[in-house]
PDB file of C-alpha atoms in Angstrom:
ATOM      1  CA  UNK L   1     -26.267 -32.650  55.231  1.00 45.00           C
ATOM      2  CA  UNK L   2     -23.688 -34.219  57.585  1.00 46.00           C
ATOM      3  CA  UNK L   3     -24.957 -32.035  60.486  1.00 46.00           C
ATOM      4  CA  UNK L   4     -28.565 -33.231  59.874  1.00 49.00           C
ATOM      5  CA  UNK L   5     -27.534 -36.883  59.967  1.00 51.00           C
ATOM      6  CA  UNK L   6     -25.671 -36.307  63.253  1.00 51.00           C
ATOM      7  CA  UNK L   7     -28.740 -34.658  64.841  1.00 52.00           C
ATOM      8  CA  UNK L   8     -31.020 -37.477  63.684  1.00 53.00           C
ATOM      9  CA  UNK L   9     -28.586 -39.991  65.182  1.00 52.00           C
ATOM     10  CA  UNK L  10     -28.763 -38.178  68.566  1.00 52.00           C
ATOM     11  CA  UNK L  11     -32.574 -38.090  68.318  1.00 52.00           C
ATOM     12  CA  UNK L  12     -32.682 -41.842  67.728  1.00 53.00           C
ATOM     13  CA  UNK L  13     -30.398 -42.438  70.732  1.00 50.00           C
ATOM     14  CA  UNK L  14     -32.604 -40.264  72.983  1.00 52.00           C
ATOM     15  CA  UNK L  15     -35.763 -42.118  71.946  1.00 52.00           C
ATOM     16  CA  UNK L  16     -34.040 -45.437  72.678  1.00 51.00           C
ATOM     17  CA  UNK L  17     -33.141 -44.236  76.187  1.00 50.00           C
ATOM     18  CA  UNK L  18     -36.753 -43.059  76.724  1.00 49.00           C
ATOM     19  CA  UNK L  19     -38.215 -46.417  75.859  1.00 47.00           C
ATOM     20  CA  UNK L  20     -35.618 -48.193  78.038  1.00 46.00           C
ATOM     21  CA  UNK L  21     -36.476 -46.056  81.105  1.00 47.00           C
ATOM     22  CA  UNK L  22     -40.202 -46.461  80.425  1.00 49.00           C
ATOM     23  CA  UNK L  23     -39.890 -50.245  80.511  1.00 46.00           C
ATOM     24  CA  UNK L  24     -37.896 -49.940  83.747  1.00 45.00           C
ATOM     25  CA  UNK L  25     -40.683 -47.789  85.270  1.00 45.00           C
ATOM     26  CA  UNK L  26     -43.348 -50.345  84.376  1.00 45.00           C
ATOM     27  CA  UNK L  27     -41.184 -53.049  85.937  1.00 48.00           C
ATOM     28  CA  UNK L  28     -40.802 -51.015  89.162  1.00 46.00           C
ATOM     29  CA  UNK L  29     -44.600 -50.484  89.451  1.00 45.00           C
ATOM     30  CA  UNK L  30     -45.041 -54.223  89.679  1.00 46.00           C
ATOM     31  CA  UNK L  31     -42.506 -54.435  92.550  1.00 48.00           C
ATOM     32  CA  UNK L  32     -42.853 -54.270  96.383  1.00 46.00           C
ATOM     33  CA  UNK L  33     -41.865 -50.619  96.951  1.00 48.00           C
ATOM     34  CA  UNK L  34     -44.657 -48.982  95.018  1.00 50.00           C
ATOM     35  CA  UNK L  35     -43.959 -45.412  96.254  1.00 48.00           C
ATOM     36  CA  UNK L  36     -40.331 -45.487  95.367  1.00 52.00           C
ATOM     37  CA  UNK L  37     -41.121 -46.925  92.000  1.00 60.00           C
ATOM     38  CA  UNK L  38     -43.637 -44.147  91.338  1.00 69.00           C
ATOM     39  CA  UNK L  39     -41.025 -41.506  92.151  1.00 74.00           C
ATOM     40  CA  UNK L  40     -38.512 -43.307  90.061  1.00 76.00           C
ATOM     41  CA  UNK L  41     -41.041 -43.642  87.259  1.00 74.00           C
ATOM     42  CA  UNK L  42     -41.916 -39.943  87.519  1.00 82.00           C
ATOM     43  CA  UNK L  43     -38.264 -39.058  87.367  1.00 83.00           C
ATOM     44  CA  UNK L  44     -37.896 -41.298  84.355  1.00 80.00           C
ATOM     45  CA  UNK L  45     -40.999 -39.704  82.780  1.00 85.00           C
ATOM     46  CA  UNK L  46     -39.632 -36.228  83.484  1.00 86.00           C
ATOM     47  CA  UNK L  47     -36.322 -37.248  82.019  1.00 87.00           C
ATOM     48  CA  UNK L  48     -38.141 -38.729  79.034  1.00 83.00           C
ATOM     49  CA  UNK L  49     -40.190 -35.539  78.615  1.00 86.00           C
ATOM     50  CA  UNK L  50     -37.024 -33.483  78.790  1.00 88.00           C
ATOM     51  CA  UNK L  51     -35.454 -35.840  76.312  1.00 84.00           C
ATOM     52  CA  UNK L  52     -38.561 -35.511  74.119  1.00 86.00           C
ATOM     53  CA  UNK L  53     -38.410 -31.728  74.380  1.00 88.00           C
ATOM     54  CA  UNK L  54     -34.728 -31.872  73.629  1.00 86.00           C
ATOM     55  CA  UNK L  55     -35.496 -34.221  70.748  1.00 83.00           C
ATOM     56  CA  UNK L  56     -38.219 -31.883  69.461  1.00 87.00           C
ATOM     57  CA  UNK L  57     -35.873 -28.932  69.767  1.00 87.00           C
ATOM     58  CA  UNK L  58     -33.157 -30.959  68.093  1.00 84.00           C
ATOM     59  CA  UNK L  59     -35.662 -31.995  65.430  1.00 85.00           C
ATOM     60  CA  UNK L  60     -36.630 -28.332  64.887  1.00 88.00           C
ATOM     61  CA  UNK L  61     -32.975 -27.440  64.782  1.00 86.00           C
ATOM     62  CA  UNK L  62     -32.390 -30.342  62.420  1.00 84.00           C
ATOM     63  CA  UNK L  63     -35.298 -29.238  60.228  1.00 89.00           C
ATOM     64  CA  UNK L  64     -34.007 -25.669  60.239  1.00 89.00           C
ATOM     65  CA  UNK L  65     -30.514 -26.935  59.539  1.00 87.00           C
ATOM     66  CA  UNK L  66     -31.899 -29.184  56.813  1.00 87.00           C
ATOM     67  CA  UNK L  67     -33.820 -26.235  55.335  1.00 90.00           C
ATOM     68  CA  UNK L  68     -30.688 -24.124  55.583  1.00 89.00           C
ATOM     69  CA  UNK L  69     -28.703 -26.956  54.049  1.00 87.00           C
ATOM     70  CA  UNK L  70     -31.289 -27.342  51.278  1.00 91.00           C
ATOM     71  CA  UNK L  71     -31.234 -23.604  50.682  1.00 91.00           C
ATOM     72  CA  UNK L  72     -27.463 -23.674  50.750  1.00 89.00           C
ATOM     73  CA  UNK L  73     -27.527 -26.655  48.410  1.00 89.00           C
ATOM     74  CA  UNK L  74     -29.954 -24.822  46.088  1.00 91.00           C
ATOM     75  CA  UNK L  75     -27.758 -21.742  46.317  1.00 90.00           C
ATOM     76  CA  UNK L  76     -24.725 -23.913  45.663  1.00 90.00           C
ATOM     77  CA  UNK L  77     -26.485 -25.549  42.720  1.00 93.00           C
ATOM     78  CA  UNK L  78     -27.509 -22.136  41.417  1.00 92.00           C
ATOM     79  CA  UNK L  79     -23.949 -20.959  41.954  1.00 90.00           C
ATOM     80  CA  UNK L  80     -22.720 -24.107  40.221  1.00 93.00           C
ATOM     81  CA  UNK L  81     -25.159 -23.491  37.362  1.00 93.00           C
ATOM     82  CA  UNK L  82     -24.019 -19.884  37.222  1.00 91.00           C
ATOM     83  CA  UNK L  83     -20.419 -21.045  37.407  1.00 90.00           C
ATOM     84  CA  UNK L  84     -21.076 -23.602  34.678  1.00 93.00           C
ATOM     85  CA  UNK L  85     -22.761 -20.923  32.550  1.00 92.00           C
ATOM     86  CA  UNK L  86     -19.893 -18.569  33.308  1.00 91.00           C
ATOM     87  CA  UNK L  87     -17.409 -21.334  32.470  1.00 92.00           C
ATOM     88  CA  UNK L  88     -19.294 -22.061  29.242  1.00 93.00           C
ATOM     89  CA  UNK L  89     -19.378 -18.350  28.478  1.00 92.00           C
ATOM     90  CA  UNK L  90     -15.681 -18.146  29.336  1.00 91.00           C
ATOM     91  CA  UNK L  91     -14.947 -21.128  27.091  1.00 94.00           C
ATOM     92  CA  UNK L  92     -17.043 -19.570  24.324  1.00 94.00           C
ATOM     93  CA  UNK L  93     -15.292 -16.273  24.920  1.00 92.00           C
ATOM     94  CA  UNK L  94     -11.946 -18.091  24.864  1.00 94.00           C
ATOM     95  CA  UNK L  95     -12.976 -19.818  21.634  1.00 94.00           C
ATOM     96  CA  UNK L  96     -14.068 -16.478  20.195  1.00 93.00           C
ATOM     97  CA  UNK L  97     -10.854 -14.927  21.459  1.00 92.00           C
ATOM     98  CA  UNK L  98      -8.847 -17.747  19.878  1.00 95.00           C
ATOM     99  CA  UNK L  99     -10.736 -17.273  16.616  1.00 95.00           C
ATOM    100  CA  UNK L 100     -10.229 -13.526  16.871  1.00 92.00           C
ATOM    101  CA  UNK L 101      -6.540 -14.111  17.618  1.00 95.00           C
ATOM    102  CA  UNK L 102      -6.284 -16.458  14.643  1.00 96.00           C
ATOM    103  CA  UNK L 103      -8.077 -13.875  12.515  1.00 93.00           C
ATOM    104  CA  UNK L 104      -5.786 -11.164  13.877  1.00 93.00           C
ATOM    105  CA  UNK L 105      -2.737 -13.368  13.230  1.00 95.00           C
ATOM    106  CA  UNK L 106      -3.951 -14.043   9.692  1.00 95.00           C
ATOM    107  CA  UNK L 107      -4.654 -10.335   9.201  1.00 93.00           C
ATOM    108  CA  UNK L 108      -1.225  -9.502  10.638  1.00 94.00           C
ATOM    109  CA  UNK L 109       0.400 -12.037   8.326  1.00 95.00           C
ATOM    110  CA  UNK L 110      -1.571 -10.619   5.403  1.00 95.00           C
ATOM    111  CA  UNK L 111      -0.571  -7.113   6.472  1.00 95.00           C
ATOM    112  CA  UNK L 112       3.080  -8.164   6.709  1.00 97.00           C
ATOM    113  CA  UNK L 113       2.863  -9.804   3.285  1.00 96.00           C
ATOM    114  CA  UNK L 114       1.149  -6.689   1.939  1.00 95.00           C
ATOM    115  CA  UNK L 115       3.861  -4.549   3.541  1.00 97.00           C
ATOM    116  CA  UNK L 116       6.529  -6.764   1.966  1.00 96.00           C
ATOM    117  CA  UNK L 117       4.782  -6.483  -1.403  1.00 96.00           C
ATOM    118  CA  UNK L 118       4.438  -2.733  -0.885  1.00 95.00           C
ATOM    119  CA  UNK L 119       8.141  -2.497  -0.023  1.00 96.00           C
ATOM    120  CA  UNK L 120       9.024  -4.482  -3.141  1.00 96.00           C
ATOM    121  CA  UNK L 121       6.680  -2.326  -5.207  1.00 95.00           C
ATOM    122  CA  UNK L 122       8.223   0.787  -3.655  1.00 97.00           C
ATOM    123  CA  UNK L 123      11.710  -0.518  -4.462  1.00 96.00           C
ATOM    124  CA  UNK L 124      10.583  -1.277  -8.009  1.00 96.00           C
ATOM    125  CA  UNK L 125       8.970   2.153  -8.257  1.00 95.00           C
ATOM    126  CA  UNK L 126      12.129   3.777  -6.881  1.00 96.00           C
ATOM    127  CA  UNK L 127      14.244   1.874  -9.402  1.00 96.00           C
ATOM    128  CA  UNK L 128      11.824   2.812 -12.183  1.00 96.00           C
ATOM    129  CA  UNK L 129      11.861   6.424 -10.999  1.00 96.00           C
ATOM    130  CA  UNK L 130      15.664   6.406 -10.944  1.00 97.00           C
ATOM    131  CA  UNK L 131      15.706   4.851 -14.419  1.00 96.00           C
ATOM    132  CA  UNK L 132      13.168   7.437 -15.573  1.00 97.00           C
ATOM    133  CA  UNK L 133      15.283  10.227 -14.098  1.00 97.00           C
ATOM    134  CA  UNK L 134      18.381   8.793 -15.783  1.00 97.00           C
ATOM    135  CA  UNK L 135      16.451   8.473 -19.039  1.00 96.00           C
ATOM    136  CA  UNK L 136      15.192  12.032 -18.619  1.00 97.00           C
ATOM    137  CA  UNK L 137      18.751  13.227 -17.978  1.00 97.00           C
ATOM    138  CA  UNK L 138      19.919  11.322 -21.069  1.00 96.00           C
ATOM    139  CA  UNK L 139      17.015  12.773 -23.040  1.00 96.00           C
ATOM    140  CA  UNK L 140      17.885  16.239 -21.767  1.00 97.00           C
ATOM    141  CA  UNK L 141      21.521  15.708 -22.752  1.00 96.00           C
ATOM    142  CA  UNK L 142      20.434  14.391 -26.134  1.00 95.00           C
ATOM    143  CA  UNK L 143      18.081  17.356 -26.515  1.00 97.00           C
ATOM    144  CA  UNK L 144      20.900  19.716 -25.583  1.00 97.00           C
ATOM    145  CA  UNK L 145      23.167  17.984 -28.097  1.00 96.00           C
ATOM    146  CA  UNK L 146      20.400  18.076 -30.699  1.00 95.00           C
ATOM    147  CA  UNK L 147      19.759  21.745 -29.950  1.00 96.00           C
ATOM    148  CA  UNK L 148      23.473  22.466 -30.302  1.00 96.00           C
ATOM    149  CA  UNK L 149      23.599  20.443 -33.525  1.00 95.00           C
ATOM    150  CA  UNK L 150      20.469  22.194 -34.785  1.00 95.00           C
ATOM    151  CA  UNK L 151      21.971  25.562 -33.899  1.00 96.00           C
ATOM    152  CA  UNK L 152      25.213  24.567 -35.635  1.00 95.00           C
ATOM    153  CA  UNK L 153      23.202  23.333 -38.613  1.00 95.00           C
ATOM    154  CA  UNK L 154      21.249  26.578 -38.682  1.00 96.00           C
ATOM    155  CA  UNK L 155      24.497  28.512 -38.470  1.00 96.00           C
ATOM    156  CA  UNK L 156      25.996  26.331 -41.196  1.00 94.00           C
ATOM    157  CA  UNK L 157      22.855  26.807 -43.282  1.00 95.00           C
ATOM    158  CA  UNK L 158      23.066  30.543 -42.728  1.00 95.00           C
ATOM    159  CA  UNK L 159      26.744  30.435 -43.706  1.00 94.00           C
ATOM    160  CA  UNK L 160      25.888  28.290 -46.699  1.00 93.00           C
ATOM    161  CA  UNK L 161      23.095  30.665 -47.632  1.00 95.00           C
ATOM    162  CA  UNK L 162      25.472  33.577 -47.258  1.00 95.00           C
ATOM    163  CA  UNK L 163      28.109  31.749 -49.287  1.00 94.00           C
ATOM    164  CA  UNK L 164      25.506  30.863 -51.912  1.00 95.00           C
ATOM    165  CA  UNK L 165      24.328  34.459 -52.005  1.00 94.00           C
ATOM    166  CA  UNK L 166      27.939  35.609 -52.290  1.00 95.00           C
ATOM    167  CA  UNK L 167      28.602  33.019 -54.986  1.00 93.00           C
ATOM    168  CA  UNK L 168      25.426  33.987 -56.805  1.00 94.00           C
ATOM    169  CA  UNK L 169      26.357  37.632 -56.568  1.00 94.00           C
ATOM    170  CA  UNK L 170      29.925  36.886 -57.682  1.00 93.00           C
ATOM    171  CA  UNK L 171      28.608  34.791 -60.561  1.00 93.00           C
ATOM    172  CA  UNK L 172      26.212  37.562 -61.514  1.00 94.00           C
ATOM    173  CA  UNK L 173      28.959  40.131 -61.224  1.00 92.00           C
ATOM    174  CA  UNK L 174      31.337  37.935 -63.252  1.00 92.00           C
ATOM    175  CA  UNK L 175      28.640  37.267 -65.821  1.00 92.00           C
ATOM    176  CA  UNK L 176      27.790  40.945 -66.004  1.00 92.00           C
ATOM    177  CA  UNK L 177      31.482  41.815 -66.328  1.00 92.00           C
ATOM    178  CA  UNK L 178      32.016  39.077 -68.897  1.00 91.00           C
ATOM    179  CA  UNK L 179      29.008  40.266 -70.857  1.00 92.00           C
ATOM    180  CA  UNK L 180      30.212  43.838 -70.603  1.00 92.00           C
ATOM    181  CA  UNK L 181      33.727  42.787 -71.600  1.00 91.00           C
ATOM    182  CA  UNK L 182      32.370  40.752 -74.469  1.00 91.00           C
ATOM    183  CA  UNK L 183      30.203  43.667 -75.538  1.00 93.00           C
ATOM    184  CA  UNK L 184      33.110  46.052 -75.223  1.00 92.00           C
ATOM    185  CA  UNK L 185      35.343  43.590 -77.089  1.00 91.00           C
ATOM    186  CA  UNK L 186      32.768  43.247 -79.829  1.00 92.00           C
ATOM    187  CA  UNK L 187      32.389  47.007 -80.030  1.00 93.00           C
ATOM    188  CA  UNK L 188      36.178  47.399 -80.079  1.00 91.00           C
ATOM    189  CA  UNK L 189      36.561  44.654 -82.665  1.00 90.00           C
ATOM    190  CA  UNK L 190      33.790  46.081 -84.797  1.00 90.00           C
ATOM    191  CA  UNK L 191      35.391  49.494 -84.500  1.00 91.00           C
ATOM    192  CA  UNK L 192      38.808  48.130 -85.471  1.00 91.00           C
ATOM    193  CA  UNK L 193      37.321  46.158 -88.342  1.00 91.00           C
ATOM    194  CA  UNK L 194      35.504  49.261 -89.524  1.00 91.00           C
ATOM    195  CA  UNK L 195      38.687  51.299 -89.180  1.00 89.00           C
ATOM    196  CA  UNK L 196      40.673  48.590 -90.981  1.00 89.00           C
ATOM    197  CA  UNK L 197      38.095  48.430 -93.758  1.00 91.00           C
ATOM    198  CA  UNK L 198      38.081  52.183 -94.058  1.00 92.00           C
ATOM    199  CA  UNK L 199      41.883  52.296 -94.127  1.00 90.00           C
ATOM    200  CA  UNK L 200      42.009  49.402 -96.574  1.00 89.00           C
ATOM    201  CA  UNK L 201      39.495  51.031 -98.850  1.00 90.00           C
ATOM    202  CA  UNK L 202      41.397  54.275 -98.608  1.00 91.00           C
ATOM    203  CA  UNK L 203      44.654  52.503 -99.400  1.00 89.00           C
ATOM    204  CA  UNK L 204      43.022  50.663-102.285  1.00 89.00           C
ATOM    205  CA  UNK L 205      41.588  53.854-103.623  1.00 90.00           C
ATOM    206  CA  UNK L 206      44.894  55.609-103.208  1.00 88.00           C
ATOM    207  CA  UNK L 207      46.720  52.732-104.896  1.00 87.00           C
ATOM    208  CA  UNK L 208      44.200  52.747-107.697  1.00 89.00           C
ATOM    209  CA  UNK L 209      44.513  56.477-108.116  1.00 88.00           C
ATOM    210  CA  UNK L 210      48.300  56.284-107.927  1.00 87.00           C
ATOM    211  CA  UNK L 211      48.387  53.465-110.462  1.00 86.00           C
ATOM    212  CA  UNK L 212      46.082  55.340-112.732  1.00 88.00           C
ATOM    213  CA  UNK L 213      48.130  58.427-112.355  1.00 88.00           C
ATOM    214  CA  UNK L 214      51.359  56.511-112.959  1.00 86.00           C
ATOM    215  CA  UNK L 215      49.865  54.750-115.951  1.00 85.00           C
ATOM    216  CA  UNK L 216      48.579  58.012-117.315  1.00 86.00           C
ATOM    217  CA  UNK L 217      51.907  59.656-116.762  1.00 86.00           C
ATOM    218  CA  UNK L 218      53.714  56.749-118.440  1.00 81.00           C
ATOM    219  CA  UNK L 219      51.291  56.809-121.282  1.00 81.00           C
ATOM    220  CA  UNK L 220      51.603  60.559-121.619  1.00 80.00           C
ATOM    221  CA  UNK L 221      55.368  60.265-121.607  1.00 81.00           C
ATOM    222  CA  UNK L 222      55.329  57.755-124.288  1.00 77.00           C
ATOM    223  CA  UNK L 223      53.030  59.715-126.452  1.00 69.00           C
TER     224      UNK L 223
END
């Protein structure tokens, strides 16, 4: 645009010079030396024509430059529009990126919190697992102790059963022996009583017979 204004300024100056020389030519025609004035006027006209041609060429150049400038301006405006659209897109992209970054930061924070919770849960699970293992070990020890106690109780029960069987057998044997002894004692006593009765009866009979005999003998002696 600045180049076009400069060319138009030169064109205006050229036209001013043309009109100045044209007035001078008219003035010379009215003078005494008509031939010289005609030559001078022709020279001025030629100069004016050259100036006009130069002006036309400059005007064409100016028009072309103006067209080029307009095209450049349109291109620049299009480029500016494109740049503005690109800037808007970049700002939108930056906004989206910021939102995405915020979302990512929030997700990262949530992930870190989840990891912390997971670590705590893992620690709790490890502690619970350790406690469960300790409890299992204690249960195993208690089971071993209970098994040993049960085995000892079974052994004691077996011993008690054996002792009871032995005691029962001893009691039976003692009872049988006592019964046999009592039976034998009764038989012996009955036998002795029978023998004593028999001997007593025999002695009584003998005493009776002896008394009778003695009495008879005494009686006979007295008679």
